Coordinates of C-alpha atoms (C1' of nucleotides) in Angstrom, one line a residue:
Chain A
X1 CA 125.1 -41.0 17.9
X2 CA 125.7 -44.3 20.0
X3 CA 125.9 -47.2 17.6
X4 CA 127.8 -50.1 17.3
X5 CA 128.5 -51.7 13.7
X6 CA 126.7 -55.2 13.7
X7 CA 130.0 -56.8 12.7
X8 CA 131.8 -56.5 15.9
X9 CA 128.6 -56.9 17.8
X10 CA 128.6 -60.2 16.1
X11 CA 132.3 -60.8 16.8
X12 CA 132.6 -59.6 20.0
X13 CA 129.0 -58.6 21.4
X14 CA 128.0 -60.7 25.4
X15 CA 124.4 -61.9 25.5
X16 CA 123.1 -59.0 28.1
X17 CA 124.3 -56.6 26.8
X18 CA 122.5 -53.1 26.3
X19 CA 122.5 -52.5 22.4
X20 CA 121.9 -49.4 19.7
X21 CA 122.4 -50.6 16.1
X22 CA 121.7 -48.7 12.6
X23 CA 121.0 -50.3 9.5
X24 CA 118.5 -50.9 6.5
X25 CA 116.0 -53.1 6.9
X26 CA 116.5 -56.3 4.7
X27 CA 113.7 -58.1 5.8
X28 CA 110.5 -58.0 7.9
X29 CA 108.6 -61.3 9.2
X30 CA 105.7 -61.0 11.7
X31 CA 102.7 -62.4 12.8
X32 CA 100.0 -61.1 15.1
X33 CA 102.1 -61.3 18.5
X34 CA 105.7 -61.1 17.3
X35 CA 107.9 -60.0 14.3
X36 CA 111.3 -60.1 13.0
X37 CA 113.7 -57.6 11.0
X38 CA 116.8 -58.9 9.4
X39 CA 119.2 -55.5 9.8
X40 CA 122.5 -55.0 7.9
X41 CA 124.5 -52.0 8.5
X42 CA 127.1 -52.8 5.6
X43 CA 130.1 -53.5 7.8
X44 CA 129.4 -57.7 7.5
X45 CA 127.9 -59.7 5.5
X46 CA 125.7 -61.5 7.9
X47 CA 122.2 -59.7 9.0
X48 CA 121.0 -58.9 12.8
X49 CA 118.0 -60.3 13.6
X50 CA 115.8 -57.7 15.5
X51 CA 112.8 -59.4 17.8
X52 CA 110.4 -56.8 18.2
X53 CA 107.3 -58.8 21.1
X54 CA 103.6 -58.1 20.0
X55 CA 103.6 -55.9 23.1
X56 CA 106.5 -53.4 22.7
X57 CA 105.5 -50.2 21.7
X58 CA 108.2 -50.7 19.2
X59 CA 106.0 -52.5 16.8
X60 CA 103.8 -49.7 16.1
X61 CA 106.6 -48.4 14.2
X62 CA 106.6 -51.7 12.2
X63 CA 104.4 -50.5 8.8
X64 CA 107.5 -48.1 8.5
X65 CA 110.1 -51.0 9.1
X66 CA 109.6 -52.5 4.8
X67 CA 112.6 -53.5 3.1
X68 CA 115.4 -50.7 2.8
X69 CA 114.2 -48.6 5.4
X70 CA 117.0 -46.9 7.6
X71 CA 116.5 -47.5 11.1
X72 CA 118.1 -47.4 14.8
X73 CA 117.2 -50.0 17.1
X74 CA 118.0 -50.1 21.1
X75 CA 117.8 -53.1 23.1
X76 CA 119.3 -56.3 24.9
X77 CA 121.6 -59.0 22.7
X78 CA 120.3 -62.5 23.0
X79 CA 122.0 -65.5 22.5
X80 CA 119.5 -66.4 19.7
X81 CA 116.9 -69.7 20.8
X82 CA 115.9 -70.0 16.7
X83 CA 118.5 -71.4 14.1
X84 CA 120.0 -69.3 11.8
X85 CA 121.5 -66.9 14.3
X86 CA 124.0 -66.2 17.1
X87 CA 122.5 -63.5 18.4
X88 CA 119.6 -61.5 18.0
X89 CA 118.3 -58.3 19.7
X90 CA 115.0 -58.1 22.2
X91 CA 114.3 -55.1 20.7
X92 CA 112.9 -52.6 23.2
X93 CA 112.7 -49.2 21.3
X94 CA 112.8 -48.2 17.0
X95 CA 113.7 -44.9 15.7
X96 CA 112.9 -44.6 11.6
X97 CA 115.1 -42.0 10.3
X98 CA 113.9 -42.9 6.5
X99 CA 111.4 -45.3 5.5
X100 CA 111.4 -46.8 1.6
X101 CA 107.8 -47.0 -0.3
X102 CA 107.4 -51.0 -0.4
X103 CA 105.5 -49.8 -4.0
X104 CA 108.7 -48.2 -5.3
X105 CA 111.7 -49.3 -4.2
X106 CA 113.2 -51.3 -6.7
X107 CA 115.1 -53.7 -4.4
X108 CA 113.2 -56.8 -3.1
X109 CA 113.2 -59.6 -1.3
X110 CA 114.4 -61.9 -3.4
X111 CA 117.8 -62.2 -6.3
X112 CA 117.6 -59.7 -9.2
X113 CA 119.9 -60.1 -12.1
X114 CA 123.0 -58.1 -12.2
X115 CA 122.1 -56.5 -15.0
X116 CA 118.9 -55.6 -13.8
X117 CA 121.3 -53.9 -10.6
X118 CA 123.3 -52.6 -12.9
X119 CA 120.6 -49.6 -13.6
X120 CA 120.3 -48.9 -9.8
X121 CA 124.1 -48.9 -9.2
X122 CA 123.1 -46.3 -6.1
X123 CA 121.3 -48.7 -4.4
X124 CA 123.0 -52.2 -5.6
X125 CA 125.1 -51.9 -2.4
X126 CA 122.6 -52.4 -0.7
X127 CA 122.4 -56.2 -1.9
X128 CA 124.2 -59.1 -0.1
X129 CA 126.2 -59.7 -3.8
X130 CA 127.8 -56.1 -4.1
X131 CA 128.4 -55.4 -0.7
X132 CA 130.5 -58.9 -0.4
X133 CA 131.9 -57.5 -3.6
X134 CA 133.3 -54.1 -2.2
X135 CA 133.9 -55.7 1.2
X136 CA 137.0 -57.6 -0.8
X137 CA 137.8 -55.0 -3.0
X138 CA 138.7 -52.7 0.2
X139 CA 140.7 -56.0 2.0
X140 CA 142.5 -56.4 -1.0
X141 CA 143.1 -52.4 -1.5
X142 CA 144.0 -52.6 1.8
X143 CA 146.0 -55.7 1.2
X144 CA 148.2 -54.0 -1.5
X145 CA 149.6 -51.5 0.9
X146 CA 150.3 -53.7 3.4
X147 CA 151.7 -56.4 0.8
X148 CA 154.6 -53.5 -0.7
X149 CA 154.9 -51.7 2.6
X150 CA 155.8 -54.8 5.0
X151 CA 158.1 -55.0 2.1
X152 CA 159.9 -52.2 2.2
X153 CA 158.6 -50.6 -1.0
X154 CA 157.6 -47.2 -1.3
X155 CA 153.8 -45.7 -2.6
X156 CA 154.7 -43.1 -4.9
X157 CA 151.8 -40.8 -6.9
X158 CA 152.3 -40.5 -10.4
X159 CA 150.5 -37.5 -11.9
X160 CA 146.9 -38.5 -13.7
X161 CA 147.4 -35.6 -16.2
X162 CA 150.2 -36.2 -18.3
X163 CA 152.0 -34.9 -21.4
X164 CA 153.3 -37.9 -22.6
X165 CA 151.4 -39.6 -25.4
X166 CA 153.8 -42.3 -27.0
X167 CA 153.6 -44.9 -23.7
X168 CA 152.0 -46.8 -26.5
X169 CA 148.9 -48.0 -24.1
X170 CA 146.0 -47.3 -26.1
X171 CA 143.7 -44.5 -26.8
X172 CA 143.9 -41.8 -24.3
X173 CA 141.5 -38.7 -23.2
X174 CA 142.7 -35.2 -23.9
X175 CA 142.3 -33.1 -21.2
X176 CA 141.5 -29.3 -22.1
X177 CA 140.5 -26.2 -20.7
X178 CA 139.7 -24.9 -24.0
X179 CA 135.9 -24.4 -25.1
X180 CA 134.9 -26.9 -26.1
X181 CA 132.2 -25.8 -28.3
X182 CA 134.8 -24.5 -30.5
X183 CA 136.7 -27.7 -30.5
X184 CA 136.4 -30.2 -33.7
X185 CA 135.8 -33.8 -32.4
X186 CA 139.3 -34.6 -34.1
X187 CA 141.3 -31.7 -32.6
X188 CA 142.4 -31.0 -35.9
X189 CA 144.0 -27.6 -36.2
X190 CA 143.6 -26.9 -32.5
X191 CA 146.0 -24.9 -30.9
X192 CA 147.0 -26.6 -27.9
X193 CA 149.6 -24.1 -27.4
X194 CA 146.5 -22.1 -26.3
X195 CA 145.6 -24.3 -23.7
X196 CA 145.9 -24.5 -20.1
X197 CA 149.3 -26.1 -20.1
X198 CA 150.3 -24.7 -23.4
X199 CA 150.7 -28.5 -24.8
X200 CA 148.3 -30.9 -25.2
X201 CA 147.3 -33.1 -22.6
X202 CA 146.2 -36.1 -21.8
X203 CA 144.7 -38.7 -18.6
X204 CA 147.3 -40.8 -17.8
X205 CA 146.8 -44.8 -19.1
X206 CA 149.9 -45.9 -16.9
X207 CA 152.4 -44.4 -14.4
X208 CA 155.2 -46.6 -15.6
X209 CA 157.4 -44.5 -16.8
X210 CA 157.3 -42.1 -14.3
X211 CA 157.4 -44.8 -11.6
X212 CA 160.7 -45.6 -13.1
X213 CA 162.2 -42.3 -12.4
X214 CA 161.1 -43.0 -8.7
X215 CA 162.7 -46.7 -9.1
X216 CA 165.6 -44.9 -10.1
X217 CA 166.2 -42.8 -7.2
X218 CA 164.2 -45.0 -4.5
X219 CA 164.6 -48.3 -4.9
X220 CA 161.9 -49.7 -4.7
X221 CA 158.6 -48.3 -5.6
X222 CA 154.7 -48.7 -6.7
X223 CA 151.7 -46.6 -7.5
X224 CA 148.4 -47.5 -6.9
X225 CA 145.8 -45.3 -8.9
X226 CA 143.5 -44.4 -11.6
X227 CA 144.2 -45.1 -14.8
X228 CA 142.0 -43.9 -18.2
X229 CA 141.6 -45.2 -21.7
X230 CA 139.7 -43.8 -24.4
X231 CA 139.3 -47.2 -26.0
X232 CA 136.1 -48.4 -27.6
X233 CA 136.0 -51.7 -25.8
X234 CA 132.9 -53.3 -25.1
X235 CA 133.4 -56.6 -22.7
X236 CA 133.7 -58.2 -19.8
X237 CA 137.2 -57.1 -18.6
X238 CA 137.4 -53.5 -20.3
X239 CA 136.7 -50.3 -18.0
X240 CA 137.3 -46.5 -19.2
X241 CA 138.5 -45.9 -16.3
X242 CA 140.1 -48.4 -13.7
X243 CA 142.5 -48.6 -10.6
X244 CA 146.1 -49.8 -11.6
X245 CA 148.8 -51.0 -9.5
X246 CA 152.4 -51.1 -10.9
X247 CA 155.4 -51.6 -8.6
X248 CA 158.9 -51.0 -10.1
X249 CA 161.7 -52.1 -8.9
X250 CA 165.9 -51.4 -9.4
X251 CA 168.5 -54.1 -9.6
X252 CA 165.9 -56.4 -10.3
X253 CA 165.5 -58.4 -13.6
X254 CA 162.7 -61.1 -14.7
X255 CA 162.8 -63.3 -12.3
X256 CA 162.8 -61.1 -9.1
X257 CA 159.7 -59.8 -11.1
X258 CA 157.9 -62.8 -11.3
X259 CA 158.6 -63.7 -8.2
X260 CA 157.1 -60.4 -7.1
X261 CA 154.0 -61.0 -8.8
X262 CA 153.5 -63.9 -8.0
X263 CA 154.1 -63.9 -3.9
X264 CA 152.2 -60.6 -3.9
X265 CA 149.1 -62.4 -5.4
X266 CA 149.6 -65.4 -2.7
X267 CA 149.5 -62.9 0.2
X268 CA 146.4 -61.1 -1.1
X269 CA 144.3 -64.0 -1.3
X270 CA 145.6 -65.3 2.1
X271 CA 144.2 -62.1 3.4
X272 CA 140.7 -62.2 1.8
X273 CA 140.9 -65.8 3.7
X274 CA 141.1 -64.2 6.7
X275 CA 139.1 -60.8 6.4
X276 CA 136.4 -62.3 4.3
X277 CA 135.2 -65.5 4.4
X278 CA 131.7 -64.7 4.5
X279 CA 131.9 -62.9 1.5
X280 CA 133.7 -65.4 -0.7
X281 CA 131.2 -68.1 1.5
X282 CA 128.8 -66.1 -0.2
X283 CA 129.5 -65.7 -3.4
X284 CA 130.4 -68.9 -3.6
X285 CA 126.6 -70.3 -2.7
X286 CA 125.0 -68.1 -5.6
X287 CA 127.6 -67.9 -8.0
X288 CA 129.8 -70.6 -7.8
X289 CA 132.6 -68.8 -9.2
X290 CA 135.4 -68.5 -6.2
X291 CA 135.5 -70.7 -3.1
X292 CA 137.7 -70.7 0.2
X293 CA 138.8 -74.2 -0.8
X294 CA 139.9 -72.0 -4.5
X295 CA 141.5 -69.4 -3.0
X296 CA 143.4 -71.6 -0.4
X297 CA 145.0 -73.5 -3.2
X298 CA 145.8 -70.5 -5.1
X299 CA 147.7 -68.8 -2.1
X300 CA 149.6 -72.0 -1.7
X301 CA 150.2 -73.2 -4.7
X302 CA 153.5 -72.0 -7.0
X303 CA 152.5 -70.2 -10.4
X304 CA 153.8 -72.3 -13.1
X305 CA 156.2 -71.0 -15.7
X306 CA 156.4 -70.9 -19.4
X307 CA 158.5 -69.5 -22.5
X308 CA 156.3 -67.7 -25.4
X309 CA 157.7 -70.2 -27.7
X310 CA 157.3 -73.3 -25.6
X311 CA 153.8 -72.2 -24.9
X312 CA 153.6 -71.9 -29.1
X313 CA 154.9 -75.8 -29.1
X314 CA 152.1 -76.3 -26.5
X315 CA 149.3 -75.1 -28.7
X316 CA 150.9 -76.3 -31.9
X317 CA 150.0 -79.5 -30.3
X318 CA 146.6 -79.2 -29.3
X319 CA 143.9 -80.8 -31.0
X320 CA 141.9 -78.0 -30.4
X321 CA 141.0 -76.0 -34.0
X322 CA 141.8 -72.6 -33.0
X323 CA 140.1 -69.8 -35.0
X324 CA 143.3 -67.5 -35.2
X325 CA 146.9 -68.9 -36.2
X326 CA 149.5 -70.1 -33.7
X327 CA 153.0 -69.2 -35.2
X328 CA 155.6 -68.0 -33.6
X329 CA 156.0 -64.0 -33.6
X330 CA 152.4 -63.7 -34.0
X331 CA 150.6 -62.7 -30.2
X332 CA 148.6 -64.7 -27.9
X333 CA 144.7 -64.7 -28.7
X334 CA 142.7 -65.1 -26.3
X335 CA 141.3 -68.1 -27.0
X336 CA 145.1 -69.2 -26.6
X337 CA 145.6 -67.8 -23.1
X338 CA 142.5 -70.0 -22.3
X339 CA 143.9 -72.9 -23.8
X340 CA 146.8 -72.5 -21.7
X341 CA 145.2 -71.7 -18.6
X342 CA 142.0 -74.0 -18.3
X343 CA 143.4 -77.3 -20.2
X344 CA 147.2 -77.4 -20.1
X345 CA 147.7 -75.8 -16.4
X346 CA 144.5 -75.6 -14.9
X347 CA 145.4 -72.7 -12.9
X348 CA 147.5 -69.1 -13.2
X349 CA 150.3 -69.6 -15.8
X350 CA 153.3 -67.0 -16.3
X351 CA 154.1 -66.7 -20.1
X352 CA 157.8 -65.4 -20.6
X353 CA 160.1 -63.7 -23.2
X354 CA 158.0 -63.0 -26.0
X355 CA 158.9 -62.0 -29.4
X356 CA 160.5 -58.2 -29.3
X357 CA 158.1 -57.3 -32.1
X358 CA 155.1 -58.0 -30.2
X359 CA 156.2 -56.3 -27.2
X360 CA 156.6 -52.3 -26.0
X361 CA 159.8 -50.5 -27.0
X362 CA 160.8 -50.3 -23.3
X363 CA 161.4 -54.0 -22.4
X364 CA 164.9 -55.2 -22.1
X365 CA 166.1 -57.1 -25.5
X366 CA 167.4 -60.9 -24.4
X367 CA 170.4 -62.0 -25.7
X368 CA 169.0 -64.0 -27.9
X369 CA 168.2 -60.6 -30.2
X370 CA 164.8 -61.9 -31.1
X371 CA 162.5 -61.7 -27.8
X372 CA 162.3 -59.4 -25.3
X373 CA 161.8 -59.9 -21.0
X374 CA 158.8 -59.7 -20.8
X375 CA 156.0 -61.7 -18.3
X376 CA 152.1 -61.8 -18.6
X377 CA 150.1 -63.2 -15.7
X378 CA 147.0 -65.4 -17.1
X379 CA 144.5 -66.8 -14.7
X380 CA 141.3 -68.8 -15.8
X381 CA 138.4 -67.1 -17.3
X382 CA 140.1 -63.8 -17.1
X383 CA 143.2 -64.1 -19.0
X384 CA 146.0 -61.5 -18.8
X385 CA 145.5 -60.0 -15.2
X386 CA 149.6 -58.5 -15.1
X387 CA 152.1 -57.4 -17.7
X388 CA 155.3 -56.6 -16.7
X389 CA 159.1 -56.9 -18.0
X390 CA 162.1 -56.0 -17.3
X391 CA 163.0 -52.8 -18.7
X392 CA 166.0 -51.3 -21.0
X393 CA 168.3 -50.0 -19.4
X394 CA 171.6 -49.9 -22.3
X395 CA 171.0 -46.3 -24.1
X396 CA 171.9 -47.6 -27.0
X397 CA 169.7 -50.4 -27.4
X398 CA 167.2 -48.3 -25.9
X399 CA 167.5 -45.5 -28.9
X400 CA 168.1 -48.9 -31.5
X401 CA 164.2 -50.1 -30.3
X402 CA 162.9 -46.9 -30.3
X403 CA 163.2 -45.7 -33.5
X404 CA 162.6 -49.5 -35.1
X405 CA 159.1 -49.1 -33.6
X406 CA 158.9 -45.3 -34.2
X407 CA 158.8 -44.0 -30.6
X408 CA 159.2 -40.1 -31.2
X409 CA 162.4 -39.1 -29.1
X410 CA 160.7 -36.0 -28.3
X411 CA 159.1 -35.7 -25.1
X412 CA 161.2 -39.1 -23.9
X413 CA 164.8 -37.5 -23.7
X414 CA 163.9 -37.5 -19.7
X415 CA 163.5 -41.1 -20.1
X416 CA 166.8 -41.5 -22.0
X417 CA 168.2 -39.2 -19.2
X418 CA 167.4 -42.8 -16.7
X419 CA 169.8 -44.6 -18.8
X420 CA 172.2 -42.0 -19.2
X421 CA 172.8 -41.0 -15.9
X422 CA 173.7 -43.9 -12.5
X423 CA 171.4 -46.4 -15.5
X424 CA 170.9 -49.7 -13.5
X425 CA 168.7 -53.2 -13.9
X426 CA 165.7 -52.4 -12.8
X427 CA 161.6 -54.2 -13.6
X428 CA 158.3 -54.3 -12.9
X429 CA 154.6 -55.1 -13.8
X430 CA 151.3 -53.7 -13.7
X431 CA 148.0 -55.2 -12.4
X432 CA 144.5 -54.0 -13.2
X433 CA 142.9 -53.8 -10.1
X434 CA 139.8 -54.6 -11.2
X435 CA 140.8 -57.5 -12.7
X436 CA 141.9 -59.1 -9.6
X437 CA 138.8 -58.4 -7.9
X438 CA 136.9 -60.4 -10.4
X439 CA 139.2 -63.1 -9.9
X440 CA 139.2 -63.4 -6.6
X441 CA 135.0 -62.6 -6.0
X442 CA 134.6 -64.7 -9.5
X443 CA 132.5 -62.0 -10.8
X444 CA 132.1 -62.4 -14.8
X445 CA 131.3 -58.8 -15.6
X446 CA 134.1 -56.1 -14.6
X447 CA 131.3 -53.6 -14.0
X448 CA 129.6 -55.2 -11.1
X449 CA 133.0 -55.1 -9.2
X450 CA 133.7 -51.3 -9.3
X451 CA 130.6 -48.9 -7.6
X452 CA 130.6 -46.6 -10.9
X453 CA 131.9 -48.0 -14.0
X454 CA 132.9 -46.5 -16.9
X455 CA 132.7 -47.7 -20.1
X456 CA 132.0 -46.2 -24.0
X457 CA 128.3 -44.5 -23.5
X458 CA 128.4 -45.2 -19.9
X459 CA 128.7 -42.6 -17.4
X460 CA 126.0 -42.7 -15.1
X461 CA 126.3 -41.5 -11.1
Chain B
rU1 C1' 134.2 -51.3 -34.0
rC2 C1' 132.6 -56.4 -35.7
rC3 C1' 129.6 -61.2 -35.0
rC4 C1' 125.6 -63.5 -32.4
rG5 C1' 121.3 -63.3 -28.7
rG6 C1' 117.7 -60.3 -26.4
rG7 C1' 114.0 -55.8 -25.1
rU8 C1' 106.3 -58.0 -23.0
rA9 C1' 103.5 -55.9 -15.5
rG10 C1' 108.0 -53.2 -10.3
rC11 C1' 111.4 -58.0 -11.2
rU12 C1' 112.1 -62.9 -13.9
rC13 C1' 110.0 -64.7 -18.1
rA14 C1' 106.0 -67.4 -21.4
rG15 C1' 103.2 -65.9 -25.7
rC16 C1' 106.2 -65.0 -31.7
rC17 C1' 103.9 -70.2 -38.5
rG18 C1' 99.1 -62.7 -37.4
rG19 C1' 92.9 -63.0 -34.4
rC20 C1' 90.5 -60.7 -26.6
rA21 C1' 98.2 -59.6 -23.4
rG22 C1' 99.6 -64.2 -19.5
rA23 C1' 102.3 -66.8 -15.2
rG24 C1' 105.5 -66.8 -10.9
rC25 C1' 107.6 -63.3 -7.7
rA26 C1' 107.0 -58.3 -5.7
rG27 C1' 103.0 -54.8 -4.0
rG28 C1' 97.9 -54.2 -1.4
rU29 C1' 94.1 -56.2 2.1
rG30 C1' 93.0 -59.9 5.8
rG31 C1' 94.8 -64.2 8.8
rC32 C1' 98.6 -66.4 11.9
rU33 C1' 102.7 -65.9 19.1
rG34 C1' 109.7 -67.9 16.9
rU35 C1' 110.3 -66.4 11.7
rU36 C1' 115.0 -67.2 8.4
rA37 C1' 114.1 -64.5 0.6
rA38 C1' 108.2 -67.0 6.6
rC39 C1' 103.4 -69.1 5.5
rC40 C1' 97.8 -69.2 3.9
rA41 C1' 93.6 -66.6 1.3
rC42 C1' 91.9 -62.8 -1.8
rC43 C1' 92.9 -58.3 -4.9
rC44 C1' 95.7 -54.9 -8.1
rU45 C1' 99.3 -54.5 -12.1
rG46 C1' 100.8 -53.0 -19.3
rU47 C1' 103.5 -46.9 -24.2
rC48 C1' 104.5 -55.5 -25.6
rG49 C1' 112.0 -50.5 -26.3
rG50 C1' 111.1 -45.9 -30.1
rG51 C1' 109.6 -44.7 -35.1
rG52 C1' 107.9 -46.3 -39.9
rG53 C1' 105.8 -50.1 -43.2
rU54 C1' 102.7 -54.7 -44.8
rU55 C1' 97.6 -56.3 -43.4
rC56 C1' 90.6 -56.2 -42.4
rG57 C1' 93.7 -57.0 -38.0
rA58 C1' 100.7 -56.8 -35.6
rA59 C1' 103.6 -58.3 -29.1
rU60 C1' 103.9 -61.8 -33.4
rC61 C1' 106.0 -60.3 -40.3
rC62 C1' 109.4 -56.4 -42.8
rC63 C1' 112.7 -51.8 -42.4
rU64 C1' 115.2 -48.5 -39.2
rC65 C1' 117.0 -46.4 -34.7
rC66 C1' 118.0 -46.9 -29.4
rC67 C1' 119.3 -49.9 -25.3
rC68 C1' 121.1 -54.5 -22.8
rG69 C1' 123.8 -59.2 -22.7
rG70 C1' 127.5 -62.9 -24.7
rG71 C1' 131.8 -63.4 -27.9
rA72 C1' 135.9 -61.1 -30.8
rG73 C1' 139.6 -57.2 -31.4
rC74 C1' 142.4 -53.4 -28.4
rC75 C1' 144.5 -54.2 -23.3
rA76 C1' 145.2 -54.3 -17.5

RNA sequence: UCCCGGGUAGCUCAGCCGGCAGAGCAGGUGGCUGUUAACCACCCUGUCGGGGGUUCGAAUCCCUCCCCGGGAGCCA
């Protein structure tokens, strides 16, 4: 089928030109001797405007033409006499392959609430706010590759089902091939011996560890995947299941981590700058949220650095009646990372070296005995968007942590194998995809920034 | 899981100290030769989230369950 996607017929289209677009139908205008369609085909975020004359046999076809009918329409690009436009097509011929009932279909012309879209999430793309939305999450999906592969760095796929179940995450999902009509909801006195791998198994809620075996033996590494937890979180910035990215690198401590992190967020919002302006323009008219000006500043300006215990001073100082306790060796809340964030920094913050009893068994103890090397990424409204650390890599302080916090050896002695065998320096973080995409599109709710969310007692599509 | 706030027409919401269920938008019909979420006129639209209770009478008061949103915890 001949058909060119309206975005580079916007881009690159000569007024003159013979024309066959597809789209939906966003809008239809007309009058007695003339009407217009406003056409998006998904590939920009700008709509074609179609000019069908009173006198084309085209406009018989326009009772079918209603909003979020899928059409095909041949013609001549115009350099567009009307505001509003560029270009627009003298439209000379209309094929409907699927008209929508104007009675029915649920999406009109005019804003609905994103919670209203978020019962039709198979038609919400179909809206100018989602499809900016997943526009940027693919150019900054995209972005990540190109970020760790100009750099050398090498995508590696660490398995979704895994055995391990002490990398101390969270909640995870068994997986089982067992029946589960005979299974009790606790799995007490199941035999997973019985099952399909003949040990229990599980989704995986983070390929760090096994990216470190990859680190180990490649340099310099990242995954970029799924990731699963069975927690019963109810927010904002939870999902059940959501896209992680976690580079890891050897010979690399804390500060070649940070400085990781924080370069590789520069370069992805330089290249939302580029790729989609009109989406973040977008946004930024009904939401208010993000903005170019925004994102400009964030790719150019440097993260700024803190301690855990100078960022305890900092709040011990506030004015500000918190509702939880600051004192050191207790964690962050959250109202604290927004302290931090909105009033002290106003703008992305990178808390370091936090108490080692906070803190997973697998970052690397300072010298100091008491806190480990550790980094979290904050950014306004979100909060932690990255954890990372550098990791252990002395066996014996390894097995010393491990057994202080009760990490069962079992199952690990590979790990231990990492420190016992060509053991070297070596960090890394992980970022929750999803996250990022709300920080950079300013979406509030991390549902409306993935197509099918999942989240306790939602599975639907 | 906990704490708040909601659920009324397809959508957004008013009505809530009990007494005939409403508005705007959408939709339909007609009008209009350059519109930009077009405009103008007329018309249509209901399991008031489900169940139970109080009452002569419940959208409105009480109980309960379900769902949605905001916040918290857990975390990315």
């Amino acid at each position: 089928m001949e058909r060119m996607q309206i975005k580079s017929l916007l881009s690159y289209g000569n007024s003159g030109q013979e024309v066959s677009v597809c789209g939906w139908v966003r809008t239809r205008r007309e009058s007695k001797g003339i009407a217009f369609i406003a056409l998006n085909d998904g590939s920009t975020q700008d709509t074609l405007q179609l000019v069908i004359a009173g006198t084309s046999p085209a406009f018989r076809k326009l009772t079918l033409c209603n909003t979020g009918a899928a059409i095909k329409a041949t013609g001549v690009l115009k350099d567009s006499p009307a505001q509003g436009q560029k270009f627009e097509v003298e439209v000379s011929g209309i094929e409907v392959f699927g008209d929508a009932d104007p009675a029915s279909y649920p999406l009109q012309k005019k804003g609905h609430t994103l919670e209203f879209l978020r019962e039709i999430g198979h038609l919400r793309p179909r809206t100018n706010t989602f499809g900016a939305v997943f526009r940027v999450r693919n150019i900054l999906a995209h972005a990540v590759h190109e970020f760790f592969q100009g750099k050398g760095f090498i995508w590696v796929h660490t398995p979704i089902i895994t055995s391990s179940d002490c990398e101390g995450a969270g909640d995870m999902f068994t997986v089982t091939a067992l029946d589960p009509e005979k299974l009790s909801k606790d799995c007490r006195g199941v035999d997973f011996s019985q099952d399909f791998f003949g040990r229990r198994a599980f989704l995986t809620v983070s390929g760090q560890l096994e990216a470190e075996f990859l680190a180990m033996s490649m340099g310099d590494v990242y995954t970029f995947g799924p990731t699963f937890r069975a927690e019963n979180s109810n927010t904002s910035r939870h999902l059940s299941e959501f896209w992680m990215i976690e580079p890891e690198m050897a010979f690399a401590d804390l500060k070649d981590d940070m400085q990781l992190a924080e370069e590789f967020v520069r370069f992805l919002c330089v290249r939302v700058l580029e790729k989609g302006e009109g989406e973040i323009a977008f946004l930024d008219k009904f939401y208010k949220n993000t903005s170019i000006a925004g994102l400009k500043e964030l790719s150019e300006k440097p993260f700024l650095h803190i301690s855990y215990s100078d960022a305890i001073r900092e709040l011990d100082k506030a004015t500000e009646k918190f509702e939880f306790p600051v004192k050191w060796g207790l964690d962050l809340q959250s109202e604290h990372e927004r302290y931090l964030t909105d009033k002290v920094f106003r703008g992305p913050v990178i808390v370091t070296d936090y108490p080692e009893k906070i803190k997973a068994f697998y970052m690397r103890l300072n010298d100091d005995g008491k806190t480990v090397a550790a980094m979290d990424v904050l950014v306004p409204g979100i909060g932690e968007i990255m954890g990372g650390s550098q990791r252990e890599e002395r066996l014996e302080v390894l097995m010393e942590r491990m057994q202080q916090m009760q990490v069962p050896r079992e199952g690990l002695e590979w790990y231990l194998d990492l420190r016992r065998y060509g053991s070297a320096p070596h960090a890394g973080f992980g970022l929750g995809f999803e996250r990022l995409v709300q920080y950079i599109t300013g979406m509030h709710n991390i549902r409306d920034v993935i197509p099918c969310p999942r989240a306790p007692q939602t599975i639907k599509f």
